Coordinates of C-alpha atoms (C1' of nucleotides) in Angstrom, one line a residue:
Chain A
M12 CA 0.0 0.0 0.0
T13 CA 1.4 3.4 -1.0
V14 CA 1.2 6.7 0.9
D15 CA -1.1 8.0 -1.8
E16 CA -3.5 5.1 -1.3
I17 CA -3.5 5.7 2.4
I18 CA -4.3 9.4 2.0
E19 CA -7.2 8.3 -0.2
R20 CA -8.4 6.1 2.7
I21 CA -8.2 9.0 5.0
E22 CA -10.3 11.0 2.6
H23 CA -12.8 8.2 2.4
H24 CA -13.1 7.9 6.1
Y25 CA -13.0 11.6 6.9
L26 CA -13.3 14.2 4.2
T27 CA -12.1 15.1 0.7
L28 CA -8.9 17.0 0.4
T29 CA -7.8 19.3 -2.4
D30 CA -5.1 17.9 -4.7
E31 CA -2.6 20.5 -3.4
S32 CA -3.0 19.7 0.2
K33 CA -3.0 16.0 -0.5
H34 CA 0.2 16.4 -2.5
E35 CA 1.8 18.3 0.4
L36 CA 0.7 15.7 2.9
V37 CA 2.2 12.9 0.9
K38 CA 5.5 14.7 0.9
V39 CA 5.8 14.8 4.7
S40 CA 4.1 11.4 5.5
K41 CA 6.2 8.4 6.4
M42 CA 4.9 4.9 6.4
L43 CA 6.0 2.7 9.3
T44 CA 5.8 -1.1 9.7
L45 CA 6.2 -2.0 13.3
D46 CA 6.2 -5.1 15.6
K47 CA 3.6 -5.4 18.3
E48 CA 4.4 -3.5 21.5
T49 CA 6.6 -1.0 19.8
I50 CA 6.6 2.2 21.8
L51 CA 5.8 5.3 19.7
V52 CA 5.6 7.9 22.4
K53 CA 7.1 7.8 25.9
E54 CA 5.7 9.6 29.0
G55 CA 7.4 13.0 29.5
Q56 CA 8.3 13.3 25.9
F57 CA 6.9 16.0 23.7
A58 CA 4.7 14.1 21.3
D59 CA 5.7 15.6 18.0
K60 CA 4.1 13.0 15.8
T61 CA 0.6 12.1 14.8
Y62 CA -0.1 8.6 13.7
F63 CA -2.8 7.2 11.4
I64 CA -3.4 3.5 11.7
V65 CA -3.4 1.8 8.3
Q66 CA -3.4 -1.8 9.7
G67 CA -3.2 -3.1 13.2
S68 CA -3.8 -1.3 16.5
A69 CA -2.3 0.9 19.1
R70 CA -3.1 2.1 22.6
A71 CA -2.4 5.1 24.8
Y72 CA -1.7 4.3 28.4
Y73 CA -0.3 5.7 31.6
L74 CA 1.2 4.4 34.8
K75 CA -0.9 5.0 37.9
D76 CA 1.0 3.8 41.0
G77 CA 3.0 1.5 38.8
K78 CA -0.1 0.0 37.2
D79 CA -0.6 0.2 33.4
I80 CA -3.9 1.9 32.6
T81 CA -5.0 1.9 29.0
D82 CA -7.1 4.9 28.2
W83 CA -7.4 4.8 24.4
F84 CA -7.5 2.2 21.7
A85 CA -7.0 3.0 18.0
F86 CA -7.6 0.6 15.2
E87 CA -7.6 0.7 11.4
N88 CA -8.5 4.2 10.1
D89 CA -8.1 5.9 13.5
F90 CA -5.7 8.5 14.4
I91 CA -3.7 8.4 17.6
I92 CA -1.8 11.1 19.4
S93 CA -1.0 12.1 22.9
I94 CA -3.8 14.6 23.3
N95 CA -2.4 16.7 26.1
S96 CA 0.9 17.0 24.5
F97 CA -0.6 17.9 21.1
F98 CA -3.2 20.4 22.3
L99 CA -1.5 21.8 25.4
G100 CA 2.1 21.6 24.2
K101 CA 3.0 19.8 27.4
P102 CA 5.1 16.7 27.8
S103 CA 3.0 13.6 27.2
A104 CA 1.2 12.1 30.2
H105 CA 0.8 8.9 28.1
Y106 CA 2.8 6.2 26.5
I107 CA 1.6 5.1 23.1
E108 CA 2.5 1.7 21.7
T109 CA 1.3 -0.6 19.0
V110 CA -0.7 -3.6 20.3
E111 CA -0.5 -5.7 17.2
P112 CA 2.1 -5.7 14.4
S113 CA 1.0 -2.6 12.6
T114 CA 1.4 -0.3 9.6
L115 CA 1.2 3.4 10.5
L116 CA 1.4 6.7 8.7
E117 CA 3.4 9.2 10.6
V118 CA 3.2 13.0 10.2
S119 CA 5.0 15.5 12.3
T120 CA 2.9 17.7 14.5
D121 CA 4.7 20.7 13.1
D122 CA 3.6 19.8 9.6
I123 CA 0.1 19.3 10.7
A124 CA 0.1 22.7 12.4
L125 CA 1.5 24.3 9.3
F126 CA -0.9 22.6 6.9
S127 CA -3.9 23.3 9.2
E128 CA -3.1 27.0 8.8
R129 CA -2.4 26.8 5.1
Y130 CA -5.2 24.4 3.9
R131 CA -8.6 24.9 5.3
E132 CA -9.6 21.2 4.6
I133 CA -6.7 20.0 6.7
D134 CA -8.0 22.2 9.5
K135 CA -11.5 20.7 9.0
L136 CA -10.1 17.2 9.0
G137 CA -8.5 18.0 12.4
K138 CA -11.8 19.4 13.6
L139 CA -13.6 16.3 12.5
V140 CA -11.2 14.0 14.3
I141 CA -11.5 16.0 17.5
T142 CA -15.3 16.1 17.2
K143 CA -15.5 12.3 16.9
T144 CA -13.2 11.9 19.8
M145 CA -15.2 14.2 21.9
L146 CA -18.5 12.4 21.2
Q147 CA -16.8 9.1 21.9
L148 CA -15.5 10.4 25.2
Q149 CA -18.9 11.7 26.1
Q150 CA -20.4 8.2 25.5
R151 CA -17.7 6.7 27.5
V152 CA -18.4 9.0 30.5
V153 CA -22.0 7.8 30.5
S154 CA -21.0 4.2 30.1
I155 CA -18.5 4.3 32.9
Q156 CA -20.7 6.1 35.3
F157 CA -23.9 4.2 35.2
E158 CA -23.3 0.8 33.8
T159 CA -22.2 -2.4 35.6
A160 CA -19.0 -4.1 34.7
L161 CA -20.9 -6.5 32.5
Q162 CA -22.8 -3.8 30.6
K163 CA -19.6 -1.8 30.0
Y164 CA -17.9 -4.9 28.6
E165 CA -20.9 -5.8 26.4
N166 CA -21.0 -2.2 25.1
L167 CA -17.4 -2.4 24.1
V168 CA -17.8 -5.7 22.4
R169 CA -20.8 -4.5 20.5
I170 CA -18.9 -1.6 19.1
R171 CA -15.7 -3.6 18.5
P172 CA -16.5 -7.3 18.3
D173 CA -13.0 -8.4 17.4
I174 CA -11.3 -6.6 20.3
T175 CA -11.0 -9.6 22.5
Q176 CA -9.2 -11.4 19.7
R177 CA -6.8 -8.6 19.1
V178 CA -6.0 -7.0 22.5
P179 CA -4.9 -8.7 25.7
L180 CA -7.6 -8.8 28.4
T181 CA -5.5 -6.8 30.8
H182 CA -5.6 -3.8 28.6
I183 CA -9.4 -4.2 28.0
A184 CA -9.9 -4.4 31.8
S185 CA -8.0 -1.3 32.6
Y186 CA -9.7 0.6 29.7
L187 CA -13.0 -0.4 31.2
G188 CA -11.9 0.6 34.7
M189 CA -12.1 -2.8 36.2
T190 CA -9.7 -5.4 37.4
L191 CA -8.6 -8.3 35.2
E192 CA -10.3 -10.7 37.6
T193 CA -13.6 -9.0 37.3
L194 CA -13.4 -9.0 33.5
S195 CA -12.6 -12.7 33.6
R196 CA -15.5 -13.5 35.7
I197 CA -17.9 -11.4 33.6
R198 CA -16.8 -13.1 30.4
K199 CA -17.1 -16.6 31.7
P200 CA -20.9 -17.2 31.3
E201 CA -20.9 -16.1 27.7
R202 CA -17.7 -17.9 26.6
R203 CA -19.5 -20.0 24.1
I204 CA -17.3 -20.7 21.0
Chain B
M19 CA -24.2 44.6 29.0
T20 CA -24.5 44.9 25.3
V21 CA -24.2 42.1 22.7
D22 CA -21.0 43.9 21.4
E23 CA -19.5 43.7 24.9
I24 CA -20.3 40.0 25.1
I25 CA -18.7 39.2 21.8
E26 CA -15.6 41.0 23.1
R27 CA -15.7 38.7 26.1
I28 CA -15.9 35.7 23.8
E29 CA -12.8 37.0 22.0
H30 CA -11.0 37.5 25.2
H31 CA -11.7 34.0 26.4
Y32 CA -11.3 32.2 23.1
L33 CA -9.8 34.0 20.1
T34 CA -9.9 37.3 18.2
L35 CA -12.4 37.7 15.4
T36 CA -12.3 39.9 12.4
D37 CA -14.6 42.9 12.5
E38 CA -16.7 41.5 9.7
S39 CA -17.5 38.2 11.4
K40 CA -18.0 40.0 14.6
H41 CA -20.5 42.3 13.0
E42 CA -22.4 39.4 11.5
L43 CA -22.4 37.6 14.8
V44 CA -23.8 40.6 16.6
K45 CA -26.7 40.7 14.0
V46 CA -27.8 37.2 14.7
S47 CA -27.2 37.0 18.5
K48 CA -29.9 37.4 21.0
M49 CA -29.5 38.2 24.6
L50 CA -31.7 36.4 27.0
T51 CA -32.4 37.0 30.7
L52 CA -33.9 33.9 32.3
D53 CA -35.1 32.7 35.7
K54 CA -33.4 29.7 37.3
E55 CA -34.6 26.3 36.1
T56 CA -35.7 27.6 32.7
I57 CA -35.6 24.8 30.1
L58 CA -33.7 25.8 27.0
V59 CA -33.7 22.4 25.2
K60 CA -36.0 19.5 25.7
E61 CA -35.2 15.8 25.1
G62 CA -36.2 14.7 21.6
Q63 CA -36.0 18.2 20.3
F64 CA -33.6 19.2 17.6
A65 CA -31.3 21.6 19.4
D66 CA -31.1 24.4 17.0
K67 CA -29.5 27.0 19.3
T68 CA -26.1 27.5 20.8
Y69 CA -25.9 29.3 24.1
F70 CA -23.0 31.3 25.6
I71 CA -23.3 32.0 29.3
V72 CA -22.7 35.6 30.2
Q73 CA -23.8 35.4 33.8
G74 CA -25.2 32.5 35.8
S75 CA -25.1 28.8 35.0
A76 CA -26.8 26.0 33.2
R77 CA -26.6 22.2 33.0
A78 CA -27.3 19.4 30.5
Y79 CA -29.1 16.4 31.9
Y80 CA -30.9 13.3 30.9
L81 CA -33.4 11.0 32.5
K82 CA -32.2 7.5 33.2
D83 CA -34.9 5.3 34.6
G84 CA -36.7 8.4 35.6
K85 CA -33.7 9.7 37.5
D86 CA -32.3 13.1 36.6
I87 CA -28.6 12.7 35.7
T88 CA -26.5 15.9 35.1
D89 CA -23.8 15.4 32.7
W90 CA -22.5 18.8 32.0
F91 CA -22.3 22.1 33.8
A92 CA -21.6 25.5 32.2
F93 CA -20.8 28.7 34.0
E94 CA -19.8 32.2 32.9
N95 CA -17.9 32.3 29.6
D96 CA -18.8 28.7 28.7
F97 CA -20.8 27.6 25.8
I98 CA -23.5 25.0 26.2
I99 CA -25.2 22.9 23.5
S100 CA -26.7 19.5 23.1
I101 CA -23.7 17.9 21.6
N102 CA -25.3 14.9 19.9
S103 CA -28.0 17.0 18.4
F104 CA -25.5 19.6 17.2
F105 CA -22.9 17.3 15.8
L106 CA -24.9 14.3 14.7
G107 CA -28.1 16.2 13.7
K108 CA -30.1 13.9 15.9
P109 CA -32.8 14.8 18.4
S110 CA -31.3 15.8 21.6
A111 CA -30.7 13.1 24.2
H112 CA -30.4 15.9 26.8
Y113 CA -32.4 18.5 28.4
I114 CA -30.6 21.8 29.0
E115 CA -31.8 24.2 31.7
T116 CA -30.5 27.2 33.6
V117 CA -29.4 26.5 37.2
E118 CA -29.3 30.0 38.4
P119 CA -31.0 33.1 37.1
S120 CA -28.9 33.7 34.0
T121 CA -28.0 35.9 31.1
L122 CA -27.3 34.1 27.9
L123 CA -26.4 34.8 24.4
E124 CA -28.3 32.7 21.9
V125 CA -27.2 32.0 18.3
S126 CA -29.0 29.7 16.0
T127 CA -27.1 26.6 15.0
D128 CA -27.8 27.4 11.3
D129 CA -26.1 30.7 11.6
I130 CA -23.2 29.1 13.4
A131 CA -22.9 26.6 10.5
L132 CA -23.1 29.3 7.9
F133 CA -20.6 31.5 9.6
S134 CA -18.2 28.6 10.2
E135 CA -18.1 28.1 6.5
R136 CA -17.8 31.8 5.6
Y137 CA -15.4 33.0 8.3
R138 CA -12.4 30.9 9.1
E139 CA -12.0 32.4 12.7
I140 CA -15.6 31.3 13.5
D141 CA -14.6 27.8 12.5
K142 CA -11.5 28.0 14.6
L143 CA -13.5 29.3 17.5
G144 CA -15.7 26.2 17.2
K145 CA -12.6 24.0 17.0
L146 CA -11.2 25.6 20.1
V147 CA -14.4 25.0 22.1
I148 CA -14.6 21.4 21.0
T149 CA -10.9 20.9 21.8
K150 CA -11.4 22.2 25.3
T151 CA -14.4 20.1 25.8
M152 CA -12.6 17.0 24.6
L153 CA -9.7 17.6 27.0
Q154 CA -12.1 18.2 29.9
L155 CA -14.0 15.0 29.1
Q156 CA -10.7 13.1 28.9
Q157 CA -9.8 14.4 32.4
R158 CA -13.2 13.4 33.6
V159 CA -12.9 9.8 32.4
V160 CA -9.7 9.4 34.4
S161 CA -11.3 11.0 37.4
I162 CA -14.4 8.8 37.3
Q163 CA -12.5 5.7 36.7
F164 CA -9.9 5.6 39.3
E165 CA -10.8 8.0 42.0
T166 CA -12.8 7.5 45.1
A167 CA -16.0 9.4 45.7
L168 CA -14.1 11.8 48.0
Q169 CA -11.4 12.4 45.5
K170 CA -13.8 13.1 42.7
Y171 CA -15.7 15.6 44.9
E172 CA -12.5 17.3 46.0
N173 CA -11.3 17.6 42.4
L174 CA -14.5 19.3 41.3
V175 CA -14.4 21.7 44.2
R176 CA -10.7 22.5 43.5
I177 CA -11.6 23.3 39.9
R178 CA -14.8 25.1 40.7
P179 CA -14.8 26.2 44.4
D180 CA -18.1 28.0 44.3
I181 CA -20.1 25.1 42.8
T182 CA -21.5 24.0 46.1
Q183 CA -22.9 27.5 46.7
R184 CA -24.4 27.7 43.2
V185 CA -25.7 24.3 42.3
P186 CA -28.0 21.9 44.3
L187 CA -26.1 18.9 45.7
T188 CA -28.4 16.5 43.9
H189 CA -27.0 17.7 40.6
I190 CA -23.5 17.6 41.8
A191 CA -24.0 14.1 43.0
S192 CA -25.3 12.8 39.7
Y193 CA -22.6 14.6 37.8
L194 CA -20.0 12.9 39.9
G195 CA -21.8 9.6 39.5
M196 CA -22.7 9.0 43.1
T197 CA -25.9 9.1 45.1
L198 CA -26.9 12.2 47.0
E199 CA -26.4 10.2 50.3
T200 CA -22.8 9.4 49.5
L201 CA -22.1 13.0 48.6
S202 CA -23.6 14.1 51.8
R203 CA -21.5 11.7 53.9
I204 CA -18.4 12.7 52.1
R205 CA -18.9 16.3 52.6
K206 CA -19.7 16.1 56.3
P207 CA -16.2 15.7 57.8
E208 CA -15.0 18.9 56.0
R209 CA -18.0 21.0 56.6
R210 CA -16.1 23.6 58.6
I211 CA -17.4 27.1 57.9
Chain C
dC18 C1' -47.1 28.4 61.5
dG19 C1' -47.0 24.4 59.1
dC20 C1' -45.7 22.3 55.0
dC21 C1' -42.4 20.8 51.5
dG22 C1' -38.2 20.0 49.2
dA23 C1' -33.3 19.6 50.1
dG24 C1' -30.0 17.5 52.7
dT25 C1' -28.5 14.3 56.5
dT26 C1' -28.0 10.1 59.1
dG27 C1' -28.5 5.1 60.0
dA28 C1' -28.5 0.0 58.9
dA29 C1' -28.4 -3.6 55.8
dC30 C1' -26.9 -5.1 51.3
dT31 C1' -24.1 -5.7 47.1
dG32 C1' -20.9 -5.4 43.1
dA33 C1' -16.4 -5.2 42.4
dA34 C1' -11.6 -5.1 44.5
dT35 C1' -8.1 -7.5 46.7
dC36 C1' -5.2 -11.2 47.8
dA37 C1' -3.9 -15.7 46.8
dA38 C1' -3.6 -20.0 44.0
dG39 C1' -4.0 -22.4 40.0
dA40 C1' -4.7 -23.5 34.9
dA41 C1' -3.9 -22.5 30.0
dA42 C1' -1.6 -20.6 26.3
dC43 C1' 2.5 -19.2 24.3
dG44 C1' 7.1 -19.1 22.5
dT45 C1' 11.9 -20.4 22.7
dG46 C1' 15.6 -23.5 22.7
dG47 C1' 17.2 -28.1 22.9
Chain D
dC13 C1' 8.2 -31.4 18.1
dC14 C1' 8.3 -31.6 22.8
dA15 C1' 9.7 -29.7 27.5
dC16 C1' 10.1 -25.8 30.3
dG17 C1' 9.5 -21.2 31.8
dT18 C1' 6.9 -17.1 31.3
dT19 C1' 3.0 -14.6 30.7
dT20 C1' -2.0 -14.5 30.4
dC21 C1' -6.2 -15.8 32.2
dT22 C1' -9.3 -18.1 35.6
dT23 C1' -11.2 -19.3 40.0
dG24 C1' -12.0 -18.9 45.1
dA25 C1' -12.5 -16.4 49.6
dT26 C1' -12.7 -12.3 51.9
dT27 C1' -13.2 -7.3 52.3
dC28 C1' -14.9 -2.8 51.4
dA29 C1' -16.7 1.5 49.1
dG30 C1' -20.8 2.9 47.8
dT31 C1' -25.9 1.9 47.1
dT32 C1' -30.4 1.3 48.7
dC33 C1' -34.2 2.1 51.6
dA34 C1' -36.0 4.4 55.2
dA35 C1' -36.5 7.8 58.7
dC36 C1' -35.4 12.1 60.3
dT37 C1' -33.8 17.4 60.4
dC38 C1' -33.6 21.8 58.8
dG39 C1' -34.6 26.1 56.4
dG40 C1' -37.5 28.7 53.5
dC41 C1' -41.9 30.1 51.7
dG42 C1' -46.9 30.5 51.1

DNA sequence: CGCCGAGTTGAACTGAATCAAGAAACGTGG
DNA sequence: CCACGTTTCTTGATTCAGTTCAACTCGGCG
């Protein structure tokens, strides 16, 4: 898969870009093929890259009292960045790593900023990504707050049925805000197949 | 306070607008003075207005099994909308009402959409508001997920010390995802003053 | 002055956490 | 291709934070 084809996929999933901005994007985009568990961003680092997931998956996580807490998953056609580093210019509070062997598109944050100023559609693309993220977070707040462990798990599986095949349960448990033991117990009754 | 002055306040808190876009905004903005507990948006309604809070406060809430659950507060210089209606064009899942007697600026969503296309700064203003909301939601997920009831309450009070003076405890409790009884118990030990 | 909604307090209950073992799956080298 | 060690997941017993249900207090308002 070429960078051009990937940009087309971004257009397909988000919005159409002008030829000029697309051309500029292609020039600064780098395709990466990585093993699983490859760290893209470390805590404390200024996250100066934005990643688009072509194939595979990644997660953002942080350490809370030594425990690894996942707080975002990204799959095919998702973007992933360290949001507080990107938007607040602060050192990243998160690590970001691939979960599966993955193909990613990497663009430097500086280029994104430059192109957002220069090309309105790139700015709109950013706005669209942020909007989707915001709506997803909103849903997540509701889900965390008033659903039982089982409901939260079922919700996640409904939205992303293949997640249990692709991501270790530990990460799913911490993402859902429960212990691995609880997740295991919840899953048991429905482990047909 | 005039509409012009309010627009200046928006500029001060968000970003500078061009004279032209400001002028257009003033033309379509309406100032409202409302009693407390005035409903601005009803569930099921297409939320076709955006509100900026000049003075006072408002909240977005929904009914879950008949119970009133607050999921957003807005105070001076905040915007408040029904996000799923605004961004997904769906009927609102939320009610929005004033909490205190309030002064609001009202702009129709159609005008916002029009101006966002026409004036780049308006689009950027929207992006900025969404970005801030996203970051706040992100923080909230972390807070809900791994903090005790006491820590969540203390966090909220740290960010917004006057909230307990301005908003009934029932709303604060549901916003924090706990019962009123729990909130009451938590507050007791520190109810000095 | 008495009522009513908001907040408080108490006692029993419960969903999930914690701590502690085990079982299964996985991959690495012989 | 199998044995061994490591990591991932499961299961069990106990504990605990927060819920639920119920009664009570307080302050404001008609």
